[in-house]
PDB file of C-alpha atoms in Angstrom:
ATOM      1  CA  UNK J 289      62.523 115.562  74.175  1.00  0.00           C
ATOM      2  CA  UNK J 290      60.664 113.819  76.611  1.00  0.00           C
ATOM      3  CA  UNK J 291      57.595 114.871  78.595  1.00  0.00           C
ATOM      4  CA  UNK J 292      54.144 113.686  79.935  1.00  0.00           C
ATOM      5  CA  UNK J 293      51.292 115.671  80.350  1.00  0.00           C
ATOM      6  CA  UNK J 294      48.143 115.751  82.927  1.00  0.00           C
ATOM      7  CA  UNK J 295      45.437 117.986  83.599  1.00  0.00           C
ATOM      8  CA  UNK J 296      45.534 119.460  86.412  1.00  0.00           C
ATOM      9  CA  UNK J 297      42.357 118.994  88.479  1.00  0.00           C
ATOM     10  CA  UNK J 298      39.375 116.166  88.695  1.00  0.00           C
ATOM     11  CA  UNK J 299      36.804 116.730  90.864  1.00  0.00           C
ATOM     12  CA  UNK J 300      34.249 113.289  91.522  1.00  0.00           C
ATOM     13  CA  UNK J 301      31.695 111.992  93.797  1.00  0.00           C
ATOM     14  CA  UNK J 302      32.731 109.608  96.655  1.00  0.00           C
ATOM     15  CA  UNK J 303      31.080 106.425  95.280  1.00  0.00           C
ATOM     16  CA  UNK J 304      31.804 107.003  91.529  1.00  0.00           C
ATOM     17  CA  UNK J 305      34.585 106.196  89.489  1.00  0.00           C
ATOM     18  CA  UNK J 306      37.682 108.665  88.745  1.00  0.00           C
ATOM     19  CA  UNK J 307      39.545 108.486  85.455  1.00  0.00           C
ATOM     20  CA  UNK J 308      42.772 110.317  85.500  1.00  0.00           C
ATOM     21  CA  UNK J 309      44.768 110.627  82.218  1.00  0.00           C
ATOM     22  CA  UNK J 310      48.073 110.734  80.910  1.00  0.00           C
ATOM     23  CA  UNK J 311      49.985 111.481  77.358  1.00  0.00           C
ATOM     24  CA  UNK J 312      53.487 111.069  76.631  1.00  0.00           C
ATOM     25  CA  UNK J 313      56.033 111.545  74.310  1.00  0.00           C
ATOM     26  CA  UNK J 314      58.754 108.738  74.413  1.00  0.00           C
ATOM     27  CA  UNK J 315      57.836 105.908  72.725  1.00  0.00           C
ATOM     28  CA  UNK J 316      60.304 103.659  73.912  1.00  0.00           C
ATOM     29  CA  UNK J 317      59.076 103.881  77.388  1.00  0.00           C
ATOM     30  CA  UNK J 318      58.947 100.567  78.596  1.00  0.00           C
ATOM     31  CA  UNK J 319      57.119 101.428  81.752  1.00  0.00           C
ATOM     32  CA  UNK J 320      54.695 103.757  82.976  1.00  0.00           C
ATOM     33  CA  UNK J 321      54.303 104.117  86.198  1.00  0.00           C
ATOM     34  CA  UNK J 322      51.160 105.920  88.619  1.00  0.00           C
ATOM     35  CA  UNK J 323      52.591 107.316  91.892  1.00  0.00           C
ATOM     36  CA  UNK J 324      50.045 108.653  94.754  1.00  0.00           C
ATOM     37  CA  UNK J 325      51.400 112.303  96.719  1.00  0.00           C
ATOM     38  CA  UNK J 326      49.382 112.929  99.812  1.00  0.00           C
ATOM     39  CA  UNK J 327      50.106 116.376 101.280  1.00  0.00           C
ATOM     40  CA  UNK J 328      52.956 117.219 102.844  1.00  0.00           C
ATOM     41  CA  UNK J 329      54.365 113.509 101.952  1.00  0.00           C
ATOM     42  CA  UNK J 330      56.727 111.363  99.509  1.00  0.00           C
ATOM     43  CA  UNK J 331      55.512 109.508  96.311  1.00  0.00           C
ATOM     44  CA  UNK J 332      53.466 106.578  96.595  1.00  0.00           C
ATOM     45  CA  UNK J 333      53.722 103.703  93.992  1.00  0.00           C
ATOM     46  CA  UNK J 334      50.323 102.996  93.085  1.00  0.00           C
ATOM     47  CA  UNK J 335      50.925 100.657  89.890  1.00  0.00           C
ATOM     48  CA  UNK J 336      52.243 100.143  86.615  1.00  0.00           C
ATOM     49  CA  UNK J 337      52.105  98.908  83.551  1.00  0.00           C
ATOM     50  CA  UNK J 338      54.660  97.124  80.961  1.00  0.00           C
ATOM     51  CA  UNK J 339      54.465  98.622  77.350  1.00  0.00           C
ATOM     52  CA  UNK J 340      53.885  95.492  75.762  1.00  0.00           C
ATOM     53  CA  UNK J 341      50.171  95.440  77.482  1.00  0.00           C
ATOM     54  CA  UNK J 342      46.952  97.094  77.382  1.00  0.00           C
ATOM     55  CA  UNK J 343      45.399  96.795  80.484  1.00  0.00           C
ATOM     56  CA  UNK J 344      46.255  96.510  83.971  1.00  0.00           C
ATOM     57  CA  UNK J 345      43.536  96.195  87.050  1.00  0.00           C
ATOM     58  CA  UNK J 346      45.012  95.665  90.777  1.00  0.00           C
ATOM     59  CA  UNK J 347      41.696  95.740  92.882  1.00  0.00           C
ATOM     60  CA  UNK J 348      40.293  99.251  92.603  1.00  0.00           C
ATOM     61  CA  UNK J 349      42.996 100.531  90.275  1.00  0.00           C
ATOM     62  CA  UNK J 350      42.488 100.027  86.508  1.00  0.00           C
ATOM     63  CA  UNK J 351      45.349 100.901  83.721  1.00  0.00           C
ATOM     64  CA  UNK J 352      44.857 101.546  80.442  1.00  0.00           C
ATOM     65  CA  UNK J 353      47.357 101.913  77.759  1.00  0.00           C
ATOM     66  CA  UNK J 354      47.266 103.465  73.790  1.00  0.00           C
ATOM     67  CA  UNK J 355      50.848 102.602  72.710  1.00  0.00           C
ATOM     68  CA  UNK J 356      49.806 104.100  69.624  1.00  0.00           C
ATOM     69  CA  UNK J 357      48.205 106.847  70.824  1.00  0.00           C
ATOM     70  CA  UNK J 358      51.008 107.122  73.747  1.00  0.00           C
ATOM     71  CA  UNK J 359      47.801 107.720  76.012  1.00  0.00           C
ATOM     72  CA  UNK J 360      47.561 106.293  79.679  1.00  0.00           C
ATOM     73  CA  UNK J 361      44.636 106.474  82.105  1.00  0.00           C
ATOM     74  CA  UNK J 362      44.038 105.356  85.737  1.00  0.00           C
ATOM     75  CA  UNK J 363      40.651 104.556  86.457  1.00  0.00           C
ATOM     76  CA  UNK J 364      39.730 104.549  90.331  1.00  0.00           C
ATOM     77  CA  UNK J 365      36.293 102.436  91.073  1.00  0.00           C
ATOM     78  CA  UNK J 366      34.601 103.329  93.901  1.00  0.00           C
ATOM     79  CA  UNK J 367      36.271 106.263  94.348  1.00  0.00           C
ATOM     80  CA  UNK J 368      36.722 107.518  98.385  1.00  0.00           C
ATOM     81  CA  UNK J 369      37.651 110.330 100.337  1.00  0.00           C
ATOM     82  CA  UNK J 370      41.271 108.763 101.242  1.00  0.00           C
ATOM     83  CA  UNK J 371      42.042 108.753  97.605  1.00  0.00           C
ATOM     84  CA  UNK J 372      42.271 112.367  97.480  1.00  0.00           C
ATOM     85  CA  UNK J 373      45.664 113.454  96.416  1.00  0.00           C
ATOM     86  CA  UNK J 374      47.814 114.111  93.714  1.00  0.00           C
ATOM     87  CA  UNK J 375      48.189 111.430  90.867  1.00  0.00           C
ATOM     88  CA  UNK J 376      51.410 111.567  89.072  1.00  0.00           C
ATOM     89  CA  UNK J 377      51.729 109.503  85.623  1.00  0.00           C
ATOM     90  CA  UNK J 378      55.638 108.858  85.209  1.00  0.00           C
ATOM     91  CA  UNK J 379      57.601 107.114  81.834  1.00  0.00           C
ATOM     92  CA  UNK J 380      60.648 105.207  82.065  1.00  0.00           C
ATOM     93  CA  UNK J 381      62.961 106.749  79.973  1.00  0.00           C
ATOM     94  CA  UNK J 382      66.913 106.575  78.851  1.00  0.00           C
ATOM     95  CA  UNK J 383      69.261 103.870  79.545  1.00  0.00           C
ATOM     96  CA  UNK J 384      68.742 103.692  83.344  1.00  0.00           C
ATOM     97  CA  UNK J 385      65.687 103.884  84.983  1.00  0.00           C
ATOM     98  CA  UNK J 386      65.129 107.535  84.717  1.00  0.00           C
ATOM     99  CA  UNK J 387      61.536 108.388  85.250  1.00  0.00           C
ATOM    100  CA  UNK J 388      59.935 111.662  83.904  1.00  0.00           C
ATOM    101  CA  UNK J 389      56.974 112.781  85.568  1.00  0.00           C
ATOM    102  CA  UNK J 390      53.960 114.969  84.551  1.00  0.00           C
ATOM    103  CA  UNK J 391      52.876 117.602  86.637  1.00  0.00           C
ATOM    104  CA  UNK J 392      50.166 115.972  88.493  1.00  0.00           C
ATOM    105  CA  UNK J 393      46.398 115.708  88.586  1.00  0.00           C
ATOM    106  CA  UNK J 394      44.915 117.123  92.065  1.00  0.00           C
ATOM    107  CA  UNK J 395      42.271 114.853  92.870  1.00  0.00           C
ATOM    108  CA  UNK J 396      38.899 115.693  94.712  1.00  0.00           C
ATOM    109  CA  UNK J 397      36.329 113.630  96.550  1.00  0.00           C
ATOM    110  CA  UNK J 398      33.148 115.118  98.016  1.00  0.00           C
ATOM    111  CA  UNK J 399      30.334 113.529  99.534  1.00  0.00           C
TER     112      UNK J 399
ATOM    113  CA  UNK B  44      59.188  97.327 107.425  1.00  0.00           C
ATOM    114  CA  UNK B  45      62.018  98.074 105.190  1.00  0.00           C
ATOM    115  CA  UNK B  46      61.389 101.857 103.873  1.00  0.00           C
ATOM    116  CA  UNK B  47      63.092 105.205 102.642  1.00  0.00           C
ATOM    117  CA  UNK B  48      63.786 107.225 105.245  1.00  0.00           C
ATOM    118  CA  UNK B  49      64.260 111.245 105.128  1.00  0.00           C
ATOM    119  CA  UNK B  50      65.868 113.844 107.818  1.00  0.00           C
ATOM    120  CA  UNK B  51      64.326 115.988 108.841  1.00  0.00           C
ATOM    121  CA  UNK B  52      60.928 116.258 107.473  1.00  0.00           C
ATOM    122  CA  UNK B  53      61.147 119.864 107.368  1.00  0.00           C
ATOM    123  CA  UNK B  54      64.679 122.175 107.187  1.00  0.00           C
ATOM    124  CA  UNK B  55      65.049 125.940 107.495  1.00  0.00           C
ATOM    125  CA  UNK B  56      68.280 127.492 106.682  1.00  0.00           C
ATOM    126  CA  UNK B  57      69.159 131.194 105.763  1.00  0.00           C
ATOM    127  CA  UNK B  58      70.141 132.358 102.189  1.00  0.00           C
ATOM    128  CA  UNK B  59      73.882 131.035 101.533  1.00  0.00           C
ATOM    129  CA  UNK B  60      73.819 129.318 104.151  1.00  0.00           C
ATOM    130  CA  UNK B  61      75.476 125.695 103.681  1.00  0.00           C
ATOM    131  CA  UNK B  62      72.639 122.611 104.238  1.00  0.00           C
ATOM    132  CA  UNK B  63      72.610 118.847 104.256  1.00  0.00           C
ATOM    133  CA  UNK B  64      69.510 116.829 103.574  1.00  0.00           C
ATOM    134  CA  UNK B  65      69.733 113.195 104.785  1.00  0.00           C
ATOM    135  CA  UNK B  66      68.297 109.570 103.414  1.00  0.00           C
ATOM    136  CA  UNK B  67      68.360 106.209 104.309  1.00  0.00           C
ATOM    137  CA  UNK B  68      67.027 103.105 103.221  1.00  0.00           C
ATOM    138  CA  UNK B  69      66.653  99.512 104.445  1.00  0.00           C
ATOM    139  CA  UNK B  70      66.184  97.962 100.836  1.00  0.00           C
ATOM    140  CA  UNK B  71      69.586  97.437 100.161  1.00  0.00           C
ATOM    141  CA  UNK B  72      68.852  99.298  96.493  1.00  0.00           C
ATOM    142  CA  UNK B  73      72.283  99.774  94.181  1.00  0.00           C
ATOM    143  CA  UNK B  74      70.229 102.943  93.264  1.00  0.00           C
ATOM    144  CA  UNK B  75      69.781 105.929  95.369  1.00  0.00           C
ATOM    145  CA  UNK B  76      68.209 109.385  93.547  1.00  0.00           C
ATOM    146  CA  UNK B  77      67.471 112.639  94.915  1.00  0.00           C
ATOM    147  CA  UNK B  78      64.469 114.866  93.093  1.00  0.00           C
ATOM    148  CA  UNK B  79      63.825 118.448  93.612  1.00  0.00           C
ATOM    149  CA  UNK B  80      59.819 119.034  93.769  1.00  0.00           C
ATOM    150  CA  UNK B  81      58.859 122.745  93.786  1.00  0.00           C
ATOM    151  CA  UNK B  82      55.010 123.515  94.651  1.00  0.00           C
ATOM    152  CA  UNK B  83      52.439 122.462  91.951  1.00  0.00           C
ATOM    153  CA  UNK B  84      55.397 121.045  89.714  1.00  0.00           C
ATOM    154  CA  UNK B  85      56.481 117.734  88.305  1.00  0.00           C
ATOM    155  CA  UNK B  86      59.427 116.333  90.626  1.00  0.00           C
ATOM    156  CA  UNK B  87      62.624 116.603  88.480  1.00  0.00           C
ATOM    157  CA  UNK B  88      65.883 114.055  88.923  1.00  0.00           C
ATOM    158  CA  UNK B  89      68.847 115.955  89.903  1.00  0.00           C
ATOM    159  CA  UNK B  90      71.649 112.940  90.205  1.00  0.00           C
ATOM    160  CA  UNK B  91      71.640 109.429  91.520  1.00  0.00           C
ATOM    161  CA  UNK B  92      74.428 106.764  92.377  1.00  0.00           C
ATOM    162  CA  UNK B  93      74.427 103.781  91.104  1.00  0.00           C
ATOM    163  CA  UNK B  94      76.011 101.856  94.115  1.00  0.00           C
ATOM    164  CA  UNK B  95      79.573 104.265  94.414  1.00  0.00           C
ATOM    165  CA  UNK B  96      79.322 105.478  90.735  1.00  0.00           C
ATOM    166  CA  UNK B  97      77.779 109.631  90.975  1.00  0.00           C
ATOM    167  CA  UNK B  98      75.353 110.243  88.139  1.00  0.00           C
ATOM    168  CA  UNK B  99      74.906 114.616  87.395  1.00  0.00           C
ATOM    169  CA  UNK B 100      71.591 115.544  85.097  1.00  0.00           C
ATOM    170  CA  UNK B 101      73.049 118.016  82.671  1.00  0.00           C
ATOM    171  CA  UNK B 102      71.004 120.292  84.375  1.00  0.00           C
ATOM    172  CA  UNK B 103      71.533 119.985  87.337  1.00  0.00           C
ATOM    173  CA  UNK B 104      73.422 123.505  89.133  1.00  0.00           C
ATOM    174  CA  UNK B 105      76.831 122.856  90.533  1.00  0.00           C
ATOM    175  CA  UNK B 106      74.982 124.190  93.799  1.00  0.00           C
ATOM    176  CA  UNK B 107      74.219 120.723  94.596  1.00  0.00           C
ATOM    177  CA  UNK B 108      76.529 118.036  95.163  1.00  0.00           C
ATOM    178  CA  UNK B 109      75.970 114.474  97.247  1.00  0.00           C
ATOM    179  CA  UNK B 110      77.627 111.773  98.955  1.00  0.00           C
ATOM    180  CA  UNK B 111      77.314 108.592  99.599  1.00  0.00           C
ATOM    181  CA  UNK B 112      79.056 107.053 102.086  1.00  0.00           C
ATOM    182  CA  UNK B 113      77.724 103.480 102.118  1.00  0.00           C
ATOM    183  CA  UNK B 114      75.179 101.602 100.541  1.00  0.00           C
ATOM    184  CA  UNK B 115      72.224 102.738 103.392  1.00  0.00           C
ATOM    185  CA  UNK B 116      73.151 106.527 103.092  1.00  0.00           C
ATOM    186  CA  UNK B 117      73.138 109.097 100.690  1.00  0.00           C
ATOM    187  CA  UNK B 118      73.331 113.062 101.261  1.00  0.00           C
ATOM    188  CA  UNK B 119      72.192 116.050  99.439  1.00  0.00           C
ATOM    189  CA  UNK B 120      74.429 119.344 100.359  1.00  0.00           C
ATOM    190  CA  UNK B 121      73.292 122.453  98.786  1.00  0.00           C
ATOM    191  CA  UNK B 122      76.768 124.713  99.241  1.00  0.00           C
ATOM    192  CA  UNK B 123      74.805 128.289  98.954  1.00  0.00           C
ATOM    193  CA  UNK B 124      71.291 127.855  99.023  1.00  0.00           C
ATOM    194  CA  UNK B 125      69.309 130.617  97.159  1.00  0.00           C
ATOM    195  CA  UNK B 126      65.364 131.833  96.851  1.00  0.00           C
ATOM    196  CA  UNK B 127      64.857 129.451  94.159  1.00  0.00           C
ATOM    197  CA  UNK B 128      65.880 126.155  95.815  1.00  0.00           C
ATOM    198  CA  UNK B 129      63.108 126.578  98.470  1.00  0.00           C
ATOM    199  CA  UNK B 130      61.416 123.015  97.620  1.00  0.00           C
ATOM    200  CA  UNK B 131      60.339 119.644  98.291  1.00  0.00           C
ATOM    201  CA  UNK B 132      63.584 117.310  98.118  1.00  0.00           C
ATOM    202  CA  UNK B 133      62.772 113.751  97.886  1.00  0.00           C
ATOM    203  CA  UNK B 134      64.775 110.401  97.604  1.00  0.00           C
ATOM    204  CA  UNK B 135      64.259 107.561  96.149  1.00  0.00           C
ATOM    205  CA  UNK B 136      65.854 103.993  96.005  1.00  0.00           C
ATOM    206  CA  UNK B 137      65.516 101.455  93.014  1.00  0.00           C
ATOM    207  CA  UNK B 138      67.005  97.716  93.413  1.00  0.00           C
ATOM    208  CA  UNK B 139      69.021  98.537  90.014  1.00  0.00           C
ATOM    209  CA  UNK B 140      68.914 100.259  87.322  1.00  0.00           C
ATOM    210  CA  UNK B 141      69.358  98.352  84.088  1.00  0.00           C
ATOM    211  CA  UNK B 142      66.512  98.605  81.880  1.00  0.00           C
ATOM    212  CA  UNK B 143      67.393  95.122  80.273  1.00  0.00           C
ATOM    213  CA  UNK B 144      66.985  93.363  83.380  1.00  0.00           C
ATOM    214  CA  UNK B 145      62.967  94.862  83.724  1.00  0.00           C
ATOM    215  CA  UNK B 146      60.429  96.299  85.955  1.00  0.00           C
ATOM    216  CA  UNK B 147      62.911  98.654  88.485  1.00  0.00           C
ATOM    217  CA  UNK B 148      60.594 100.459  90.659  1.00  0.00           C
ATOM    218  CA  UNK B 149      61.547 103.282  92.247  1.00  0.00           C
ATOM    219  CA  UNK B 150      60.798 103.395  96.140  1.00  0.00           C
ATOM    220  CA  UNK B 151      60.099 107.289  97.467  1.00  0.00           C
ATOM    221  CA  UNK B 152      60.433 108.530 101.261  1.00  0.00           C
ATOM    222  CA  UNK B 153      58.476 111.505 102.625  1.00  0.00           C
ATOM    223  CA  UNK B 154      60.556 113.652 101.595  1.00  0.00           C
ATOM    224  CA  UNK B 155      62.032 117.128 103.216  1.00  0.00           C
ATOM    225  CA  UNK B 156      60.814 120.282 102.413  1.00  0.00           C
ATOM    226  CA  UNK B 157      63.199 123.341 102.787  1.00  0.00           C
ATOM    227  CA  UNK B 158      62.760 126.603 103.795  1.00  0.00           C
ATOM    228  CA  UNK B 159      65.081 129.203 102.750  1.00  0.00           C
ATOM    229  CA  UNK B 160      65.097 132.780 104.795  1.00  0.00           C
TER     230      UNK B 160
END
């Protein structure tokens, strides 16, 4: 069946850059998505990417994508303190816009 | 600014005790979906509407139900809320949801988180 995995925690310097990674199983996804969860709030869209390219970048965001390898990563440059949150990587998946989700990667910024 | 909006941000109801979450949104979406988010987990679909037409995940308990009234509003009721359903409840709003006709973002509010006691 479907799923998408995460690890769980990245811990960076404010300043450097934060790669957060993704796998997944469904090979038809057409889109993967990143979503931003600040405590205590709703999902943010952050960006996405369309399965038929490899790379995304939308000012400080970055997406890569390994069809083959089903691998996604978000790469954060200039990582600051008001990115810290949870990341979740989501797939597109079925015949209508269902999206499954990973758990999340807890994200960490200290001076 | 057109948004998804959830009420209240934060519920507290007593075990078996019948409770409605509420959403609106300003987008004018066809698509309307509710996802239960327990702590340090994934959040996981339990229905949507596609404009009047009520979508069930096969998993989803029979504890749940929704309505939607019109296409601004859409309601979760939980009929006997237990332990277990203590959780984040978010909605979320896409303009469709035909995967031929592309990119169908899905648009999240804040969510409500729920309390059971």
């Amino acid at each position: 069946g479907e799923d998408v995995e995460q690890s769980l925690f990245l811990s960076v310097r404010e300043g450097d850059s934060s790669v957060i990674n993704c796998t997944y199983t469904d090979s038809s996804s057409t889109y993967l998505y990143w979503y931003k969860q600040e405590p205590g709030a709703g999902l943010q869209l952050l960006t996405y990417i369309f399965s038929n390219m490899d790379m995304k970048q939308d000012q400080r965001l970055t997406v890569l994508l390994n069809k083959k390898d089903k691998h996604l990563s978000l790469r954060i440059a200039d990582t600051q303190t008001g990115d810290s949150a949870i990341y979740f990587c989501a797939e597109r998946s079925g015949g209508y816009n269902k999206l499954i989700f990973g758990a999340g990667t807890r994200l960490a910024v200290h001076p | 600014d057109a948004m998804v909006i959830q009420n209240p941000r934060y519920q507290v109801t007593q075990f078996g005790k019948p409770v409605t979450l509420s959403c609106s949104q300003t987008l004018n979406h066809n698509v309307m979906y509710w996802y239960q988010q327990k702590s340090s987990q994934a959040p996981k679909l339990l229905f949507h509407y596609y404009d009047k037409d009520f979508n069930n995940e096969a998993d989803t308990p029979d504890n749940f139900q929704s309505r939607r009234p019109n296409t601004s509003f859409c309601f979760l009721d939980i009929r006997s809320p237990g332990l277990g359903d203590a959780a984040m409840y978010l909605c979320a709003t896409s303009r469709d949801r035909d995967i031929l006709r592309g990119n169908q973002p899905q648009h999240f509010g804040d969510g409500t988180r729920l309390s059971i006691l």
